[in-house]
Coordinates of C-alpha atoms and ligand atoms in Angstrom, one line a residue:
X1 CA -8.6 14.6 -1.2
X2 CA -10.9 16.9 -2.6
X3 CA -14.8 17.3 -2.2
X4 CA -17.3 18.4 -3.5
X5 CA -18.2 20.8 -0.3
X6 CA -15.1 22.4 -0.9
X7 CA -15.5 23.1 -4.4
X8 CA -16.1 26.1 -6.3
X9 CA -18.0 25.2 -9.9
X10 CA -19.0 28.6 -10.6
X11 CA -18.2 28.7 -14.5
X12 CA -16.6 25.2 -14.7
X13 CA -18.0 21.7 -16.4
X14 CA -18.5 19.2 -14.5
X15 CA -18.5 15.5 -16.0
X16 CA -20.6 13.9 -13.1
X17 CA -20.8 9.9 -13.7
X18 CA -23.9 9.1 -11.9
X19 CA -26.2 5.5 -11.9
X20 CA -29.8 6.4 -13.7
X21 CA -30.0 2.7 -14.6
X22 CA -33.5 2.7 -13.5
X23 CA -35.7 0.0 -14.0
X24 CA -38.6 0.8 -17.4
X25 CA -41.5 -0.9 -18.2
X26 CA -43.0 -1.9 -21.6
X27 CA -43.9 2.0 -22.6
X28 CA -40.6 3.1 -21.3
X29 CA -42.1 5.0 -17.9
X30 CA -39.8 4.8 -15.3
X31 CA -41.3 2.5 -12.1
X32 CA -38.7 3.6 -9.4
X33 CA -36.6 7.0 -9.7
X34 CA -34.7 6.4 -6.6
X35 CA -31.4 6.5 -8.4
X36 CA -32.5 9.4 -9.6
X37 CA -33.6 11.3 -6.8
X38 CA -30.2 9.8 -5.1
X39 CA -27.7 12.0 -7.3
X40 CA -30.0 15.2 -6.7
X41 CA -28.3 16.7 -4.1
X42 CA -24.8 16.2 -6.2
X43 CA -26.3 17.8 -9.6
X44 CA -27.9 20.6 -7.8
X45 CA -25.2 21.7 -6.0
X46 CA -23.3 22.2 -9.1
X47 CA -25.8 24.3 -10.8
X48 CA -26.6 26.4 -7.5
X49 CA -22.3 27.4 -7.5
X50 CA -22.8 28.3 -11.5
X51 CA -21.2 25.5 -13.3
X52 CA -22.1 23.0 -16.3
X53 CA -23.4 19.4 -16.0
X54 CA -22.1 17.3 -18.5
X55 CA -24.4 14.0 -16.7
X56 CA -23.2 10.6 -17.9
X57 CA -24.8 7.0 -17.0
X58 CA -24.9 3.7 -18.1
X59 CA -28.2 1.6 -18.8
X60 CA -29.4 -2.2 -19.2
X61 CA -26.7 -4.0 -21.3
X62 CA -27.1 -2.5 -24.9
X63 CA -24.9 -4.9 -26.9
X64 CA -24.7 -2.4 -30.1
X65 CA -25.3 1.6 -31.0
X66 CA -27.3 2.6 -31.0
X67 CA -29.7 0.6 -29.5
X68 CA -32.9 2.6 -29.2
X69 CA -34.7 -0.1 -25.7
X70 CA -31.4 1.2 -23.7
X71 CA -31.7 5.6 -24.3
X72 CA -31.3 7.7 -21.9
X73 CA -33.6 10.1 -24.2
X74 CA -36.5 7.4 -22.3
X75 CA -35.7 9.6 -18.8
X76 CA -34.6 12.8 -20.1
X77 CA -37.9 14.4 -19.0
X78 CA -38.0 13.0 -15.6
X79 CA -34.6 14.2 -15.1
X80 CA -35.2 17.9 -16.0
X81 CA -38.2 17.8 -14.2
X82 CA -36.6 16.5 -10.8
X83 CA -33.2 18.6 -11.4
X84 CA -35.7 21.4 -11.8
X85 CA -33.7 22.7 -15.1
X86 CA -34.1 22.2 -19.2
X87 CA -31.8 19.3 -19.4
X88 CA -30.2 19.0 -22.8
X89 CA -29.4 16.1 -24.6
X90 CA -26.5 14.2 -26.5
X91 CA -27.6 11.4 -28.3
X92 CA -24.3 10.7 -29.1
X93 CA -22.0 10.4 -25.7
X94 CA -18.7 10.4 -28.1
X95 CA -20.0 13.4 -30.4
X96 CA -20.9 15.9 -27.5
X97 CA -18.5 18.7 -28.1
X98 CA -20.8 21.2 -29.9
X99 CA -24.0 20.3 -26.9
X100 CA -20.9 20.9 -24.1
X101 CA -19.8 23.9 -25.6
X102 CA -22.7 25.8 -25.7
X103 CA -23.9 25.2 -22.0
X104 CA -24.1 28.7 -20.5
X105 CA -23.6 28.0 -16.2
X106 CA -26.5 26.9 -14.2
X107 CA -27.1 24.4 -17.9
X108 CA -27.0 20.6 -18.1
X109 CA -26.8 18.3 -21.2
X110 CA -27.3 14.4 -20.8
X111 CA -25.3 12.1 -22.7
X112 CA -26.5 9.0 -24.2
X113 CA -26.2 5.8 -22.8
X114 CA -22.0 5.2 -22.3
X115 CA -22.6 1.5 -22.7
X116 CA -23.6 1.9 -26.3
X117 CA -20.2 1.7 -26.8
X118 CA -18.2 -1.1 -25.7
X119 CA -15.2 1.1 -25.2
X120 CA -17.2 1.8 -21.8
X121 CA -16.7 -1.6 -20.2
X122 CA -13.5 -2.9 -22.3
X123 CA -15.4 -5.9 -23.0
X124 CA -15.0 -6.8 -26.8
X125 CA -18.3 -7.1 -28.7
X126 CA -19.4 -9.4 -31.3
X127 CA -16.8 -12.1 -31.3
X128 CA -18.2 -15.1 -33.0
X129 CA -18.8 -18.0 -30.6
X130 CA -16.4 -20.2 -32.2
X131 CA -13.0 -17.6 -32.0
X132 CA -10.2 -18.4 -31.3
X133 CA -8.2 -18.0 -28.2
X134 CA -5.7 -15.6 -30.3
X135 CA -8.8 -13.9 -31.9
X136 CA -10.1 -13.2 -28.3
X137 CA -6.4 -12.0 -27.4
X138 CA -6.1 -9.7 -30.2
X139 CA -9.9 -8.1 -29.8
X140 CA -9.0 -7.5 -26.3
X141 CA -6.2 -5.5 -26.9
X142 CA -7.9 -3.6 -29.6
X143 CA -10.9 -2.3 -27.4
X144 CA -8.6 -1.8 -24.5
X145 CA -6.4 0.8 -27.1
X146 CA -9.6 2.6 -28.3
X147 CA -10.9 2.5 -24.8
X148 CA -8.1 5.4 -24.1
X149 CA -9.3 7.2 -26.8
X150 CA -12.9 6.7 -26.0
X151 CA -11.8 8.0 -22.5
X152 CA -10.2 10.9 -23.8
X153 CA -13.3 11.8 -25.6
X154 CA -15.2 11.9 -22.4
X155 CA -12.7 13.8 -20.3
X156 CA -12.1 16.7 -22.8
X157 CA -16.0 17.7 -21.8
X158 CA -15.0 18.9 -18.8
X159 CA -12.8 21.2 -16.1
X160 CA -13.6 18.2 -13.5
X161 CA -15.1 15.0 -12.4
X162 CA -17.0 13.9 -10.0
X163 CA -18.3 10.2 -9.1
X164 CA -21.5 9.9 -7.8
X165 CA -22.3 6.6 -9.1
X166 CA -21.8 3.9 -6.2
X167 CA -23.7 1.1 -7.5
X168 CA -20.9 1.0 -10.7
X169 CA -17.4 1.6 -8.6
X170 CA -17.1 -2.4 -8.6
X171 CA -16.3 -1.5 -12.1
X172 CA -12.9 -0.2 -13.8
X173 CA -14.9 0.8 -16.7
X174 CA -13.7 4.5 -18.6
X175 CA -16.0 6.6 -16.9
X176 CA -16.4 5.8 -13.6
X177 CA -12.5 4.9 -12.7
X178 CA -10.3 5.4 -16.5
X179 CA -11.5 9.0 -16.5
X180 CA -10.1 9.9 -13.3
X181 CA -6.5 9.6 -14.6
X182 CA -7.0 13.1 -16.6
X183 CA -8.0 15.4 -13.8
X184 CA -5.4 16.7 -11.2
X185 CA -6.4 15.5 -7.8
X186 CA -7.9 18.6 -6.9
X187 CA -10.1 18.7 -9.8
X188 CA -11.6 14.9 -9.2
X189 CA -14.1 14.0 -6.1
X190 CA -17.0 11.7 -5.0
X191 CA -20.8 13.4 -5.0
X192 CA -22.6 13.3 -2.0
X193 CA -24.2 10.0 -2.6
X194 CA -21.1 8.4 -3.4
X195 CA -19.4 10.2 -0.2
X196 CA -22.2 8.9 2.3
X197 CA -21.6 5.2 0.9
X198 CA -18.2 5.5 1.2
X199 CA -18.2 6.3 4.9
X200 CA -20.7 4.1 6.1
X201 CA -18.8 1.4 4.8
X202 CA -15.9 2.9 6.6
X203 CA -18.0 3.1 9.2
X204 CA -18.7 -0.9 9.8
X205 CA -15.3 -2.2 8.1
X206 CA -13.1 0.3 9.8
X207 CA -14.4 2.4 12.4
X208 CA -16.0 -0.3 14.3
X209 CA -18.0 0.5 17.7
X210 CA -19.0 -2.9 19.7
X211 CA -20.3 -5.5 19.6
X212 CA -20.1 -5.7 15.8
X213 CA -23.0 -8.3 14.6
X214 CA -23.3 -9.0 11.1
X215 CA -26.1 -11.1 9.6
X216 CA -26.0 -13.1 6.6
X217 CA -28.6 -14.6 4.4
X218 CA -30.0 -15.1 1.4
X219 CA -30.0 -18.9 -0.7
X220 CA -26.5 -20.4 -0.6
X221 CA -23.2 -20.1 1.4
X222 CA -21.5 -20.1 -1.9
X223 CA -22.0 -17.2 -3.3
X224 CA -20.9 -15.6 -0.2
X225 CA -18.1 -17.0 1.3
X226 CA -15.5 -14.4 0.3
X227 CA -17.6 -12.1 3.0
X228 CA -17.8 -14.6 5.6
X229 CA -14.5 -15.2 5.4
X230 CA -13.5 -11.3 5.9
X231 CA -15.9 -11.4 8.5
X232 CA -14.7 -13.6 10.7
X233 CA -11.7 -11.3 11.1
X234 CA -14.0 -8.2 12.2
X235 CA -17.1 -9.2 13.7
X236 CA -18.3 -10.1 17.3
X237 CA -21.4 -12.1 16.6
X238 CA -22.1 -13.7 12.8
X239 CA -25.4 -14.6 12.1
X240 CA -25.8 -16.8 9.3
X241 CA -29.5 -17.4 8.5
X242 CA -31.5 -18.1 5.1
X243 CA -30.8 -21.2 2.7
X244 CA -27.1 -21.8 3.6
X245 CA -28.4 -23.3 7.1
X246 CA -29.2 -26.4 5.8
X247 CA -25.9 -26.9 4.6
X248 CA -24.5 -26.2 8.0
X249 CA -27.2 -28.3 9.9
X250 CA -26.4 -31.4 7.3
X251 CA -22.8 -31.1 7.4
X252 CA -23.3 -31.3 11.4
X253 CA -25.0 -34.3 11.1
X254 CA -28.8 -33.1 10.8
X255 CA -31.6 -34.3 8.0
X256 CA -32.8 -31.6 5.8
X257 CA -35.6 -32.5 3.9
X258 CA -35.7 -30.9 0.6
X259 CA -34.3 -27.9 1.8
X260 CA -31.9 -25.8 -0.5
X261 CA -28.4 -27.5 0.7
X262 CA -24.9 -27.5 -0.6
X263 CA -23.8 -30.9 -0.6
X264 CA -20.1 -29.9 -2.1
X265 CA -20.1 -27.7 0.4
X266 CA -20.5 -29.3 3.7
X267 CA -16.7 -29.2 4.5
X268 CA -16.4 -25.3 4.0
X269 CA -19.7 -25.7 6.7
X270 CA -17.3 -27.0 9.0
X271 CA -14.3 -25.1 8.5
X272 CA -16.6 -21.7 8.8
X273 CA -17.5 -23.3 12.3
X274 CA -14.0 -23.8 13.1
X275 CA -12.5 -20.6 11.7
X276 CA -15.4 -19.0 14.0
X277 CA -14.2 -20.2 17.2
X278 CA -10.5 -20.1 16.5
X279 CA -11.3 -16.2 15.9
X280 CA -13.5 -15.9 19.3
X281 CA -16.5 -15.4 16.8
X282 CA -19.6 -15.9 18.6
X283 CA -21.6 -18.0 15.3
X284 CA -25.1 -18.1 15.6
X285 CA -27.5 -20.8 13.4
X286 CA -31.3 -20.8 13.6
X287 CA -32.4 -23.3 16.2
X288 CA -35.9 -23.9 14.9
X289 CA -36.7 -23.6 11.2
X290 CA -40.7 -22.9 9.4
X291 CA -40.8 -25.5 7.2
X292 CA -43.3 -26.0 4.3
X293 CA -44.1 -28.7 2.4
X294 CA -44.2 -27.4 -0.9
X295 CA -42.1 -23.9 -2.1
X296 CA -44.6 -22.2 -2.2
X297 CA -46.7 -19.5 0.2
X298 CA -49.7 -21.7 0.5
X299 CA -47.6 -24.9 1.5
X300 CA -48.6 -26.4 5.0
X301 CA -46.6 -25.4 7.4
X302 CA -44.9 -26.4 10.9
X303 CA -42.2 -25.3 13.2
X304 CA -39.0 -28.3 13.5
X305 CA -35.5 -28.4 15.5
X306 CA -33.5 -27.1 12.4
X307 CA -31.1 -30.3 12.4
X308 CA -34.4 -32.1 12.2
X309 CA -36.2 -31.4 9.2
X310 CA -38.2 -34.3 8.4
X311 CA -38.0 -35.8 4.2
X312 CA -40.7 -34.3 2.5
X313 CA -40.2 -31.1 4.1
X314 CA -38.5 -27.6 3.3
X315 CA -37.2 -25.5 5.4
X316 CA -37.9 -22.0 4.3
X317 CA -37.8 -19.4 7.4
X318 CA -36.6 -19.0 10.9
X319 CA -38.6 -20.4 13.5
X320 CA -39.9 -17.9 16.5
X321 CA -36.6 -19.2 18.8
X322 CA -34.6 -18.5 16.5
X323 CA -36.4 -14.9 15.8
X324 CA -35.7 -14.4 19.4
X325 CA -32.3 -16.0 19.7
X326 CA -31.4 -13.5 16.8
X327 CA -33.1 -10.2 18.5
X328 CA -31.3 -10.6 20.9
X329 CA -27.6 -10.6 19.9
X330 CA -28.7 -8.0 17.3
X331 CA -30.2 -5.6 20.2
X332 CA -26.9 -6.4 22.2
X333 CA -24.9 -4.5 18.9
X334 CA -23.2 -1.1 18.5
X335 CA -22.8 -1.7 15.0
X336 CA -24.7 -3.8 12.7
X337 CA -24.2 -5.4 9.0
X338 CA -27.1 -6.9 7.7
X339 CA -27.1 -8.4 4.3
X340 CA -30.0 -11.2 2.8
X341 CA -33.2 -12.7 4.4
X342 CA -33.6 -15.0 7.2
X343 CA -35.8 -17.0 4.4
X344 CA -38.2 -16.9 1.3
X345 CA -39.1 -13.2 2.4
X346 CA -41.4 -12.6 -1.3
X347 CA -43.4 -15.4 0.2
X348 CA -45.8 -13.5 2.9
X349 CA -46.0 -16.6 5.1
X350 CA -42.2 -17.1 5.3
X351 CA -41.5 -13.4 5.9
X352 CA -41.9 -13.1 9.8
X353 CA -37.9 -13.9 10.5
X354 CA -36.6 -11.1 7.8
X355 CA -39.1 -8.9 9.7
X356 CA -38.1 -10.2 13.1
X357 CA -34.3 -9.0 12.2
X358 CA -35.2 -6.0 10.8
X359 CA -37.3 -4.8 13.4
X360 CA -34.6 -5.6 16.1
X361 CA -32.1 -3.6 14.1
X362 CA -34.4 -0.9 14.0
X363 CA -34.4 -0.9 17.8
X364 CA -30.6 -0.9 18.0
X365 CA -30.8 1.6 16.0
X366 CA -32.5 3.7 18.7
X367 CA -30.4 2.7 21.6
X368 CA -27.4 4.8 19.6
X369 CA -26.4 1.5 16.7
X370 CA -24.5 2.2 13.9
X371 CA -26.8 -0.4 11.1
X372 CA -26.3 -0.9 7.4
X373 CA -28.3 -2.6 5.5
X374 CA -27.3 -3.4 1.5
X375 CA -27.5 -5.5 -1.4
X376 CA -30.1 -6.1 -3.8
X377 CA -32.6 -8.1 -1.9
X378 CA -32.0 -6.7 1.8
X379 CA -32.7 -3.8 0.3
X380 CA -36.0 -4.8 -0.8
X381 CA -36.9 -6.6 2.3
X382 CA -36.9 -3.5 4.4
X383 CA -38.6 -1.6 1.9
X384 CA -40.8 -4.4 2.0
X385 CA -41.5 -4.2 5.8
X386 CA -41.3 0.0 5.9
X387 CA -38.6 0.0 8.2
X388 CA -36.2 1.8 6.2
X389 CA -36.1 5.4 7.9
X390 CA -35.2 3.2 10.7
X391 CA -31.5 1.9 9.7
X392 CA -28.8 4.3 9.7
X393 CA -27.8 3.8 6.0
X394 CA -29.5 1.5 3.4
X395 CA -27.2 1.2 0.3
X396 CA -28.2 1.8 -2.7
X397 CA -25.0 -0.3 -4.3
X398 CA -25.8 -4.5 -4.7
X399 CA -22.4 -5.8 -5.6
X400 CA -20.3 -3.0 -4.8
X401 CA -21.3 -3.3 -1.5
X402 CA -20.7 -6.7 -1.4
X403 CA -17.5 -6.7 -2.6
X404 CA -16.2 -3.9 -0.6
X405 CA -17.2 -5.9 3.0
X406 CA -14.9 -8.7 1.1
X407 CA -12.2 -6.3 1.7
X408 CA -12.0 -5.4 -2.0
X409 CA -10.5 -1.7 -3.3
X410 CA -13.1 -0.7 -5.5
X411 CA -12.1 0.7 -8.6
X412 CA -14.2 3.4 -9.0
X413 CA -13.1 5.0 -5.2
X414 CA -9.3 4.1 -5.7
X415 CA -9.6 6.6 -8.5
X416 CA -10.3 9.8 -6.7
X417 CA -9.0 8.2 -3.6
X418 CA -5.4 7.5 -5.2
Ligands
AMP1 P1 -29.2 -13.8 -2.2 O1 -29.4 -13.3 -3.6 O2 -28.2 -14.9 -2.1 O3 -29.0 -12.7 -1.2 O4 -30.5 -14.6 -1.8 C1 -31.8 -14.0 -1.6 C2 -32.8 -15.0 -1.9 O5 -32.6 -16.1 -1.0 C3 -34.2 -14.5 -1.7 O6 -34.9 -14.5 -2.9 C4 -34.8 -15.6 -0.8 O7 -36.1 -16.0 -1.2 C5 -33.9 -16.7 -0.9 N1 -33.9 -17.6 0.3 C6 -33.7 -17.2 1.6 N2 -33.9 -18.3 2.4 C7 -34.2 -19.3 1.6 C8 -34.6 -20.7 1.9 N3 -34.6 -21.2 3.1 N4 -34.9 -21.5 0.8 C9 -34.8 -21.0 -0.4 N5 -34.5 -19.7 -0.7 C10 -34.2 -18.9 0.3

């Protein structure tokens, strides 16, 4: 496979699909460049060797073209002014051959938003509510034939491509997997950004040191089964902490008060337990729970067994056994997956357990742990709790990341993978 260490783009164009769907506000400034920043090293590179940026991104979910809320002309500034360079633009992604053929090396253009067109996704557009099933049929067809053309367009820009965008390789969209198919494999490679997710998910999927221990939280058992499920074929310990408790602690026979709980799903509970055991995975559930008696951070509070949460009352955080019940295995870990809160973390009174877990996984990490921590709002809790420089890799994809710990082949690596 090739990479981008190893390649020369001294006088070549470089199509570089990277994620600058950063979040605006109301006067278009950008509140948090990260995504930005991340593809730096990537774009630089390039320019340093001598070749041509063609940069391409997606942002929001523009539903026609153009639509003026979702431009990329909003960031162009920022970007030259963090690449360090005069970054053109193209405010027409499919129009770009005059911009692209005038970039001198060490030059950049910026194409417009990809998503302006639905050739991007492949998703039809504008299909009246009422169509019929052989309406949709036809208009999917039709958009998945000018998506190769739309394609094309993009790859004819450029002597290579490079993927830098991790938080979009869920995604078989044109540019980040389509585009792939019209560059030899030498000529097609992650960025860095990409290359570092890529092996730190190797890293806890594949390569695993142990005890592996992965925690799991956030709100409901539901909505993350499929990764429990792969779990319990790779893990030592599993944590499972946040809302989805309750529905374990009900379906084993506990009260739960008004605490979040999946009635429908009390027999998957059970058969996680089972599946657990049968496996030799060592399942841990909070013991003690903080409940409140109202969702919200003023509520009263008081610490209960968590199978005993009393009617009136909602569980919405680890109690301190459980805090330490957790440390423990966590410090006990070689590797470490952590993914959701121990409980209503935005809520400053209900925060101590995510900040309990964090912190021990910030001492594994000293004592030699290999930890990743990803998807959307683990992300934000250790951000919230500054312990970030302390995990070996935070991710910056949400559901990519979540769907490759479900065992998935993401798109957007299978491309330049093969
Ligand atoms: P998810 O998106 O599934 O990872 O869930 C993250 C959300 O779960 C956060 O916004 C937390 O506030 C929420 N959460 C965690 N524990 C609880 C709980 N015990 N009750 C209600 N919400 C919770």
């Amino acid at each position: 496979m090739q990479t981008i260490d190893n390649f020369n783009f001294a006088g070549k164009k470089a199509f570089v699909r990277v994620d600058f769907n950063v979040p605006l506000d109301e006067n278009f400034n950008i509140t948090d460049d990260t995504r930005i920043r991340a593809a730096m090293p990537t774009l630089k590179k390039i320019l340093a060797d001598g070749g041509m940026l063609i940069i391409a991104s997606h942002m929001g979910r523009p539903k026609k073209n153009p639509d003026p809320k979702y431009s990329l002309k909003h960031i162009l500034a920022h970007v030259s002014e963090v690449l360090g360079v005069d970054v053109k633009f193209a405010d027409d992604c499919q129009k770009a051959q005059d911009i692209v053929a005038s970039l001198k090396p060490g030059e950049a253009v910026l194409l417009e938003n990809l998503r302006f067109y639905a050739e991007e996704e492949g998703k039809p557009r504008g299909l009246a509510d009422d169509a019929s099933d052989e309406e949709k049929k036809a208009a999917k067809k039709a958009i998945k034939e000018s998506q190769k053309e739309f394609t094309k367009v993009l790859a004819s820009y450029a002597d290579c491509y490079v993927n830098d965008a991790f938080g979009t390789a869920h995604r078989a969209h044109a540019s980040t997997a389509l585009i792939a198919d019209y560059f030899d494999a030498d000529h097609k490679m992650f960025g860095y950004l990409m290359e570092k997710e890529v092996k730190a998910v190797d890293k806890v999927m594949n390569d695993i040191k142990r005890p592996f221990t992965a925690i799991m939280g956030g709100s409901k058992v539901s909505t993350k089964i499929e990764i429990i499920e792969n779990l319990l074929t790779k893990v030592d310990n599993l944590i499972l902490a946040g809302g989805m408790t309750y529905t374990f602690m009900k379906a084993m026979g506990g009260t739960v008060g008004t605490s979040i709980c999946e009635e429908d799903k009390l027999d998957l509970a059970l058969d996680i337990m089972k599946k657990a055991k049968e496996n030799g995975v060592n399942l841990v559930l909070a013991v003690d729970t903080k409940v409140g008696d109202a969702f919200s951070n003023d509520a009263n509070t008081k610490i209960v067994p968590s199978k005993e949460i009393p009617d009136g009352w909602e569980g919405m955080d680890i109690g301190p056994k459980s805090e330490e019940l957790f440390a423990n295995v966590i410090k006990g870990s070689k590797t470490i997956l952590w993914n959701g809160p121990t409980g209503v973390f935005e809520f400053d009174n209900f925060s101590h357990g995510s900040r309990a877990v964090g912190e021990a996984i910030v001492e594994a990490t000293k004592n030699g742990a290999f930890s990743l921590v990803g998807g959307g709002d683990s992300v934000a809790c250790v951000n919230k709790f500054g312990l970030a420089s302390g995990v070996s890799y935070v991710s910056t994809g949400g559901g990519a990341l979540l769907e490759a710990i479900e065992g998935k082949v993401l798109p957007g690596i299978a491309a330049i993978k093969g």
